[in-house]
XYZ file of C-alpha atoms in Angstrom:
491
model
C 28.485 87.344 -2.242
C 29.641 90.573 -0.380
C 27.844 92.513 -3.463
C 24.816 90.251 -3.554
C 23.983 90.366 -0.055
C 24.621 94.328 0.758
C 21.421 95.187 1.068
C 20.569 91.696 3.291
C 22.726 93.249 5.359
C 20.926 96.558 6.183
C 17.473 94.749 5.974
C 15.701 95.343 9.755
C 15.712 92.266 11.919
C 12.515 91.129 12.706
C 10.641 88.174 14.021
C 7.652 85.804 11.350
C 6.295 83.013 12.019
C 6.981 80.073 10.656
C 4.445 78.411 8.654
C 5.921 74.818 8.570
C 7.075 74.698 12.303
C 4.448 77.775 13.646
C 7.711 79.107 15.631
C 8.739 82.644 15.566
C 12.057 83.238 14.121
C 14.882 85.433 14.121
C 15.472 86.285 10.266
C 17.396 89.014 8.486
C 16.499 87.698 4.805
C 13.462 87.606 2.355
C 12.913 84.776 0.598
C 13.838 86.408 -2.213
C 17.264 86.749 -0.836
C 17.186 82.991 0.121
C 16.411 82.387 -3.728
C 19.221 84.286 -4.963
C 21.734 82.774 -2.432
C 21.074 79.384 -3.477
C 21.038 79.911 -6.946
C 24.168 81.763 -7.103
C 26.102 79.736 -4.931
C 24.804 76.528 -6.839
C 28.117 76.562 -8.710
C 30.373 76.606 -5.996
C 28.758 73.554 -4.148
C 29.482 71.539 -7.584
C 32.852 72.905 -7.984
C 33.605 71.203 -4.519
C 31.616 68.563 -4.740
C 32.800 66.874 -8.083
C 30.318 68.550 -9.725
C 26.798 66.881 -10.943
C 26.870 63.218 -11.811
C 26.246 62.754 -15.075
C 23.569 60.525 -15.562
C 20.336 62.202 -16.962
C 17.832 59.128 -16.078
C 19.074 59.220 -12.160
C 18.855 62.945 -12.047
C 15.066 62.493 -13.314
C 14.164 59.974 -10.922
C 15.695 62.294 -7.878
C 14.060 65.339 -9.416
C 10.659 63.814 -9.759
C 10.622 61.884 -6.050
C 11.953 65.210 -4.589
C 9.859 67.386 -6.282
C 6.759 64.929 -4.909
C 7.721 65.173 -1.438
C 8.031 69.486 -2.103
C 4.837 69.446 -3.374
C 3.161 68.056 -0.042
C 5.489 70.798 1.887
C 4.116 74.064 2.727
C 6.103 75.859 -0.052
C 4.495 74.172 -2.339
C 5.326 76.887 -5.339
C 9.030 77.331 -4.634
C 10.844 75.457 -7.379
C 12.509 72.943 -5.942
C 16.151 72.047 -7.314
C 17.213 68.166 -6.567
C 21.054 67.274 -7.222
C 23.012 64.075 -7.283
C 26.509 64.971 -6.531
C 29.531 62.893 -8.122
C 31.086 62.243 -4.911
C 31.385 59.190 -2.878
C 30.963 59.918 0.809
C 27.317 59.778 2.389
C 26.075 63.030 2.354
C 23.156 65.417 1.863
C 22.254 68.926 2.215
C 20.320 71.774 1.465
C 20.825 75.461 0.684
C 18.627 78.375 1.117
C 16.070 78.600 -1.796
C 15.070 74.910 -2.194
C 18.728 73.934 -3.817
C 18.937 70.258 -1.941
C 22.251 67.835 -2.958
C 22.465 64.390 -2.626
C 25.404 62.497 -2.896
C 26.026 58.767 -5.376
C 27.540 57.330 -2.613
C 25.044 58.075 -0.359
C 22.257 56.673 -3.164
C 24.623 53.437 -3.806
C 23.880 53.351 0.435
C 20.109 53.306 0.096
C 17.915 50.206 -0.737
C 14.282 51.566 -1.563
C 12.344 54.726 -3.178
C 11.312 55.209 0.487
C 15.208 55.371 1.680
C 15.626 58.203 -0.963
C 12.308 60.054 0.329
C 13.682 60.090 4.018
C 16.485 61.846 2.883
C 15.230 64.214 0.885
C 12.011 65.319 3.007
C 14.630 65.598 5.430
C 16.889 68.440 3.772
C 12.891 69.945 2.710
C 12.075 70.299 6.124
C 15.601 72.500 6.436
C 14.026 74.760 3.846
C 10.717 74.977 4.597
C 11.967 75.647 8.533
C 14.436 78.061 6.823
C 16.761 76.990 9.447
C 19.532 78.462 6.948
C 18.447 81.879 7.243
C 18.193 81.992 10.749
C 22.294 80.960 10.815
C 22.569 83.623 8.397
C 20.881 85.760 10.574
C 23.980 85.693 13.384
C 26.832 85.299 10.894
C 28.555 87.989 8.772
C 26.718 88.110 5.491
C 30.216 89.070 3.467
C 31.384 86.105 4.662
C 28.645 83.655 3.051
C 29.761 82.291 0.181
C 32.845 81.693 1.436
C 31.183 79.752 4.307
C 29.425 77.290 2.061
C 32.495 76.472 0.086
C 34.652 76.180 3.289
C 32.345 73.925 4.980
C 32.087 71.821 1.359
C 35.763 71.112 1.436
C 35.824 69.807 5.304
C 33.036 67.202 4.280
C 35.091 65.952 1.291
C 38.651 65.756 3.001
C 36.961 64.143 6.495
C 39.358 67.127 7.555
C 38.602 69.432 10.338
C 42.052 70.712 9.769
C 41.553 70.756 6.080
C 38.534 72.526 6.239
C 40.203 75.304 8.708
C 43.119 75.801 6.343
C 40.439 76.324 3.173
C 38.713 78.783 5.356
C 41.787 80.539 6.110
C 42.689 80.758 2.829
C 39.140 82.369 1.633
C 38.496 84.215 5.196
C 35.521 82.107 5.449
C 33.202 81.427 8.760
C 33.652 77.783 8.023
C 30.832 75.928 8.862
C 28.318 78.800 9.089
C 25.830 77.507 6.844
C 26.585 73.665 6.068
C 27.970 72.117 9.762
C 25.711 70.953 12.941
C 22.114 72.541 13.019
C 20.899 72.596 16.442
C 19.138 70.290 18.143
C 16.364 71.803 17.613
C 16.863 72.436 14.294
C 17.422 69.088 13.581
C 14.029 67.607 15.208
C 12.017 69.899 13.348
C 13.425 68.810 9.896
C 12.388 64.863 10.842
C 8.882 66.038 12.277
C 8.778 68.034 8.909
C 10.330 65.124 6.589
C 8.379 61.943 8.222
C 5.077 64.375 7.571
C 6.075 64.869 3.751
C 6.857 61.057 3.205
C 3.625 60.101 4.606
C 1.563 62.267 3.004
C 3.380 60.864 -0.505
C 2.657 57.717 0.823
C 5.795 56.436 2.252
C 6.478 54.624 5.744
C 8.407 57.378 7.834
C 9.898 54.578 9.974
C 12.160 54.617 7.019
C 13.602 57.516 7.855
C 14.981 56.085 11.246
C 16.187 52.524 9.346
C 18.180 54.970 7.233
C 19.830 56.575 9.757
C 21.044 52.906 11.377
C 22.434 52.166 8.435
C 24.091 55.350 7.982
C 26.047 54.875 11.002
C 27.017 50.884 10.064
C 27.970 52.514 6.706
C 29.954 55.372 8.094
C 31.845 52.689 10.750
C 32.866 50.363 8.125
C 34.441 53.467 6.101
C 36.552 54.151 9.030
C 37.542 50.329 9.617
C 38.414 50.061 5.888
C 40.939 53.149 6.403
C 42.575 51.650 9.475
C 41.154 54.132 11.639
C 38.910 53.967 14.555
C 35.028 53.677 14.226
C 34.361 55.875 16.692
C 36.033 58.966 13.904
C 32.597 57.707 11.771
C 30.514 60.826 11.612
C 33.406 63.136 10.074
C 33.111 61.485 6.861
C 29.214 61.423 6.339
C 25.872 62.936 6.508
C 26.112 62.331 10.710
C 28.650 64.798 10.536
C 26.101 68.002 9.541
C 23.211 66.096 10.936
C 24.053 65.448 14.098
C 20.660 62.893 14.378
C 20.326 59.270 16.117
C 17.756 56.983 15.259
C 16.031 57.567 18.581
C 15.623 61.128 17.673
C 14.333 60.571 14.511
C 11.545 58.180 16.187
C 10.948 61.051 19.022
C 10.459 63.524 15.810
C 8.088 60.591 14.166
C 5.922 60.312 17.615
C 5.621 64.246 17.865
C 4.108 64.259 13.981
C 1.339 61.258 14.845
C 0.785 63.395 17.949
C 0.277 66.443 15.837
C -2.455 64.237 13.561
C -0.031 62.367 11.317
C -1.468 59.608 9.602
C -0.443 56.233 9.458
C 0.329 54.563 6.112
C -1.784 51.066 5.355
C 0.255 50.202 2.316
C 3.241 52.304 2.353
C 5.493 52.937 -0.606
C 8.393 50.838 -1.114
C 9.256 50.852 -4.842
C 12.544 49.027 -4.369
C 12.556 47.206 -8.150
C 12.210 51.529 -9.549
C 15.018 52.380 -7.101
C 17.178 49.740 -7.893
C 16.738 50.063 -11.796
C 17.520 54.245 -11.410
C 21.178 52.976 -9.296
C 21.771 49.874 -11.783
C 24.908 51.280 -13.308
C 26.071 53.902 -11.395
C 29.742 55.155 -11.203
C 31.016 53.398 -7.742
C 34.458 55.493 -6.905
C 34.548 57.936 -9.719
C 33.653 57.999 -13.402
C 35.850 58.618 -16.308
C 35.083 62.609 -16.722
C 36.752 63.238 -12.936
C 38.846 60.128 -12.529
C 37.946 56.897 -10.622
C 38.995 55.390 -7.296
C 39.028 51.882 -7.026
C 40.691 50.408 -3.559
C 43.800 52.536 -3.010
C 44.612 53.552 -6.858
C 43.273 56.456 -8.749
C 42.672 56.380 -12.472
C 42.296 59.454 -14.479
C 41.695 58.006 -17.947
C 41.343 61.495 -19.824
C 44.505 63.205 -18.213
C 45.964 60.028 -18.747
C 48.003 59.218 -15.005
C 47.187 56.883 -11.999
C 48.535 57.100 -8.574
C 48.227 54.613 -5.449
C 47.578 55.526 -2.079
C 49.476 54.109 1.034
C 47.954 50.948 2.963
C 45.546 52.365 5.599
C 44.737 55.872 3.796
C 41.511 56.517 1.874
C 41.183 58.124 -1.229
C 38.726 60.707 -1.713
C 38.153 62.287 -5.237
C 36.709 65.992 -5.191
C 36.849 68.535 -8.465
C 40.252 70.402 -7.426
C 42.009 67.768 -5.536
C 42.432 63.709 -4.946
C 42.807 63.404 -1.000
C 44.035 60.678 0.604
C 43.949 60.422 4.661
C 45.318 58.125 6.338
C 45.862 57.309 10.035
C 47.582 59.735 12.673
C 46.403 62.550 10.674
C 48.221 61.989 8.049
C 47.047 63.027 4.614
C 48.265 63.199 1.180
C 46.991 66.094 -1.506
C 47.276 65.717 -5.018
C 46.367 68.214 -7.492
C 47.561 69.997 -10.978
C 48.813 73.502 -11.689
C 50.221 75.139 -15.013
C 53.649 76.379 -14.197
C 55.661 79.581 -16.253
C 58.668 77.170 -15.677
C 59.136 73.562 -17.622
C 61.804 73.125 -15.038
C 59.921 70.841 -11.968
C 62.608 72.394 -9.185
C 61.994 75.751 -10.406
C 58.691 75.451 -10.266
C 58.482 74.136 -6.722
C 60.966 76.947 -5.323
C 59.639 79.790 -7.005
C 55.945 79.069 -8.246
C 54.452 75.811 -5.939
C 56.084 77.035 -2.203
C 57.371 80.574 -2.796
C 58.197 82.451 0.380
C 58.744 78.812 2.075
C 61.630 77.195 3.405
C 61.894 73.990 1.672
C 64.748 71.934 3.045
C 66.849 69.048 0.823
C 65.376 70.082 -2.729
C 66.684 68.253 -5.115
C 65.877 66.716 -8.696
C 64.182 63.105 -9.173
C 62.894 60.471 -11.614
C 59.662 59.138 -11.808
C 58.481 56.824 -13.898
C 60.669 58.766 -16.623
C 59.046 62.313 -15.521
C 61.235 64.609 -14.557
C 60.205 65.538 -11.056
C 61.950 67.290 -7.740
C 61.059 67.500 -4.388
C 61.837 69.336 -1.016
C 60.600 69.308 2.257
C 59.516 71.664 5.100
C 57.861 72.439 8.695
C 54.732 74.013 9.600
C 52.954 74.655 12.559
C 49.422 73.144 12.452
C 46.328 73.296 15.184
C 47.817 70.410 17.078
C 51.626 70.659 17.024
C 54.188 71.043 14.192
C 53.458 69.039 10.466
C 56.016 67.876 8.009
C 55.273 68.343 4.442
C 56.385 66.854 2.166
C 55.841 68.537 -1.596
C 56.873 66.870 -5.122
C 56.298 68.159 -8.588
C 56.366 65.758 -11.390
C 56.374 67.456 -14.965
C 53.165 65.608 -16.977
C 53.787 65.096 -20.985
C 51.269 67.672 -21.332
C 53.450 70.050 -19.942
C 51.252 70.231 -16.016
C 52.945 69.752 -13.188
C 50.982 66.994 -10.675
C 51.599 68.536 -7.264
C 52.145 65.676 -4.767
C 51.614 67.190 -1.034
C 52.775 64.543 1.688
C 51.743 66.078 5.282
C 52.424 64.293 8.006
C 52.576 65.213 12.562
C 56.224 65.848 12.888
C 56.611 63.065 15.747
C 54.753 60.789 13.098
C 57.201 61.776 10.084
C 59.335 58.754 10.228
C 57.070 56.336 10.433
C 55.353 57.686 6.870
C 58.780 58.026 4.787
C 58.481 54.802 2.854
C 55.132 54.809 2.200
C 55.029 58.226 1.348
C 58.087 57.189 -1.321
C 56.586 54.489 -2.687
C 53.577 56.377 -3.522
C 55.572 59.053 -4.875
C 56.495 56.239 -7.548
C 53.132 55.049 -7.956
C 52.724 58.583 -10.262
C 52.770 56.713 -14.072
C 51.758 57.976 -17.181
C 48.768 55.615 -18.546
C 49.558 53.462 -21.995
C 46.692 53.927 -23.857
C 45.258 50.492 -22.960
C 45.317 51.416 -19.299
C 43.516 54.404 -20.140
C 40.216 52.480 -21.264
C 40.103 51.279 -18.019
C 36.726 52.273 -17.014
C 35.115 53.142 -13.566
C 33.689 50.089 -10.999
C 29.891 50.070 -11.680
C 26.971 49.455 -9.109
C 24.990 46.349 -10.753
C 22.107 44.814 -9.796
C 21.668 40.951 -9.905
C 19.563 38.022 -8.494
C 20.460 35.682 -5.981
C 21.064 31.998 -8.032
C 19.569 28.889 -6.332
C 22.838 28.170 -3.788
C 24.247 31.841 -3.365
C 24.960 32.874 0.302
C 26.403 35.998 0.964
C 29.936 34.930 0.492
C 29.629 33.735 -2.876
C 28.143 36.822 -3.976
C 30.827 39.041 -2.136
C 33.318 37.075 -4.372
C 32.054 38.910 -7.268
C 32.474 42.470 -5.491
C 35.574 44.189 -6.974
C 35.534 46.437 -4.242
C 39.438 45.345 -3.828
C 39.704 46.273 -0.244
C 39.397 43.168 1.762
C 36.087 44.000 3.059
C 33.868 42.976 0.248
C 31.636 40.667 2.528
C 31.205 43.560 4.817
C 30.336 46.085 1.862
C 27.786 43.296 0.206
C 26.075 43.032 3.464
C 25.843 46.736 4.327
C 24.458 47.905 0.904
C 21.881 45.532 1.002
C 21.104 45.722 4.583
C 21.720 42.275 5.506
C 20.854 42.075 8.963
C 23.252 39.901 11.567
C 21.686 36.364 11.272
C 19.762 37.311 7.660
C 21.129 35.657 4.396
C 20.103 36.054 1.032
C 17.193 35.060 -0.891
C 17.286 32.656 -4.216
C 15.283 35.061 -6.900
C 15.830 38.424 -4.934
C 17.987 41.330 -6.761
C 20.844 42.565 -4.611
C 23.811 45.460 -5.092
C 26.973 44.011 -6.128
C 30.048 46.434 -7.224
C 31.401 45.310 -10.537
C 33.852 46.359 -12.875
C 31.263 47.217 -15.598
């Protein structure tokens, strides 16, 4: 990036005026060089992202309603790039150039067409306001890239501490380019998103329902952890977005204000939605490993592992992450080692140049294994880790990292053991196990929302909760013999 963006460097600063908002702006880049940053950072937002789900008749449907929306937007010509990301946690974003990411678990969220196009004009309206270049403008272009893929990894974890150790480890500005637009920012992407949906025909009151149930979504996540609600937005969308619902109705009233039409019959196309979702990986798929309640399946490397009660699993490309309450979190990961021998490896490879207390050599599950302990300082007082290699058949080592607030330590050491044994090789029965699925199916004559909850294999006690969230069952509102509704399934 340091290469690629010399010359954006030593470009003259200058002010243009917008042609979506009509604002001046502060800019340093050409939209050439927004082009270029997007597409060659494009790779690094999969890499930490889980990569692209893989499901060729869902990435059409996002391409073509995204590329509808673009189309009414005033860079009409730019070409567009829409991408469902094989990650869990409600998110989307954009990067300079017209590269726009939206995550499964944020579509497995949604309940119409019109959901998807409040999103997505949303992130649009980022572009087309090139609100990215005008960060870029007051940050240290050799420091880009490194940005983007900083800020990535503090979405996934949840982790503000995460995310500052990932940019300390790549000398990144994290959250340059990915973490809370402005205000300002932020009401010009609505104004600019409810004007593209209603132009394609869509109601841009949507936009506002969406964000609601965003927020239920993003509480219910937390309460499901063990953790407070109020910790919501570090896990979602709310998180870079910092939007209410009221904001996104202010943005709506400035747009009719500003000659934006109402819709008579606006676009719903909830039966198209829910047949592109019907099927969709819920926790994982097979290619990256699954999550389903607190265990992790990785049928192709062929091992599972169990979180602690009370922590949440969160699958990214590089790492499984598990956080828990009191900040505690748990890191698991693979590495090739030059020694077979597990306590050589952690001493001299894994935590070389650390002083790891009480190594010694374990069992687990028949793997030979070995462990060790140590003390770092961290942003809010001193952190116990907790590291444990176990030696795969396949000759990897499966690094285990337990981290825990030192004056928290004790109350972790059991459940940090037991999940230490949870790490099993998979028979090869276990490893057909195959991902939950997100299915669609009708409401029988006699269904309530509790008996259809009973066939949600969510596994984590709140399946009624989940059931009535991703089908935006209002309090009071039951469901409807004949109607479809979103029920998670194990195939």
């Amino acid at each position: 990036m340091a290469l690629a963006l010399a010359s954006a460097a030593a470009l003259s600063a200058g002010c243009a005026q917008n042609a979506a908002t009509g604002r001046s702006q502060f800019v340093t880049l050409s939209p050439e060089d927004e082009i270029r940053i997007g597409r060659e950072e494009h790779p690094k937002v999969l890499e930490a992202f889980g990569g692209a789900y893989d499901n060729p008749r869902l990435a059409a449907y996002v391409q073509r309603i995204g590329a509808g929306l673009a189309a009414k937007s005033e860079l009409p010509d730019l070409p567009f790039t829409f991408t469902v990301l094989n990650s869990d946690i409600y998110n989307a974003f954009a990067l300079p150039g017209g590269y726009i990411y939206i995550t499964r678990g944020l579509l497995a969220l949604m309940g119409s067409e019109a959901e998807l196009a409040s999103v997505l004009g949303h992130e649009i309206g980022h572009v087309t306001a090139r609100h990215t270049a005008e960060r870029l403008a007051r940050a240290n272009a050799a420091n880009i890239g490194t940005a983007i893929l900083s800020a990535g990894v503090a979405i996934l974890t949840g982790s503000g501490d995460a995310g500052q150790l990932a940019g300390q480890a790549t000398g990144a500005l994290a959250g340059t380019v990915l973490a809370s637009y402005s205000r300002e920012q932020e009401f010009e992407a609505d104004t600019l998103g409810v004007r593209y949906m209603a132009l394609l025909g869509y109601d841009p009151e949507e936009a506002a329902d969406m964000l609601a149930k965003l927020g239920e979504g993003t509480r219910l996540e937390m309460r499901v952890a063990g953790r407070s609600p109020d910790e919501a937005d570090r896990f979602s969308i709310l998180q870079t977005h910092p939007r209410t619902a009221d904001r996104v109705r202010a943005a709506l009233d400035a747009a009719r204000r500003a000659g934006l039409q109402t819709v008579a019959d606006p676009r719903q196309n909830v039966a198209e939605y829910y047949a592109a979702i019907d099927g969709m990986a819920w926790g994982g798929d097979a290619k990256s490993g699954f999550v389903k309640g607190r265990r992790y399946v990785h049928p192709t490397l062929r091992f599972r592992f169990e979180a602690p009660e009370g922590f949440r699993l969160m699958n990214g490309e590089d790492a499984v992450r598990a956080i828990g309450p009191n900040g505690a979190q748990i890191v698991l990961d693979a590495r090739r080692g030059r020694s077979a021998d597990p306590a050589d490896f952690l001493v001299r490879e894994w935590a070389q140049g650390a002083r790891l207390a009480g190594v010694e050599r374990i069992q687990v599950n028949g793997l030979a294994a070995a462990t060790g302990v140590t003390r770092v300082q961290g942003n809010g007082g001193p952190v116990d880790a907790r590291l444990v290699a176990i030696r795969h058949p396949d000759g990897a080592f499966y690094r285990l990292l337990f981290l825990s607030p030192a004056q928290a330590t004790a109350r972790f050491n059991e459940a940090f053991r037991r999940a230490t044994y949870s790490f099993a090789v998979l028979t090869a029965q276990e490893a057909q196990e195959g991902p939950l699925r997100l299915r669609i199916v009708r409401a029988a004559s006699g269904d309530t929302d509790e008996t259809l909850a009973r066939r949600m294999a969510t596994g984590d006690g709140f399946e009624r909760d989940r059931f009535r969230l991703i089908n935006d069952l209002r309090p009071g509102q039951n469901v409807v013999a004949g109607r479809p509704y979103k029920i998670v399934a194990e195939r």
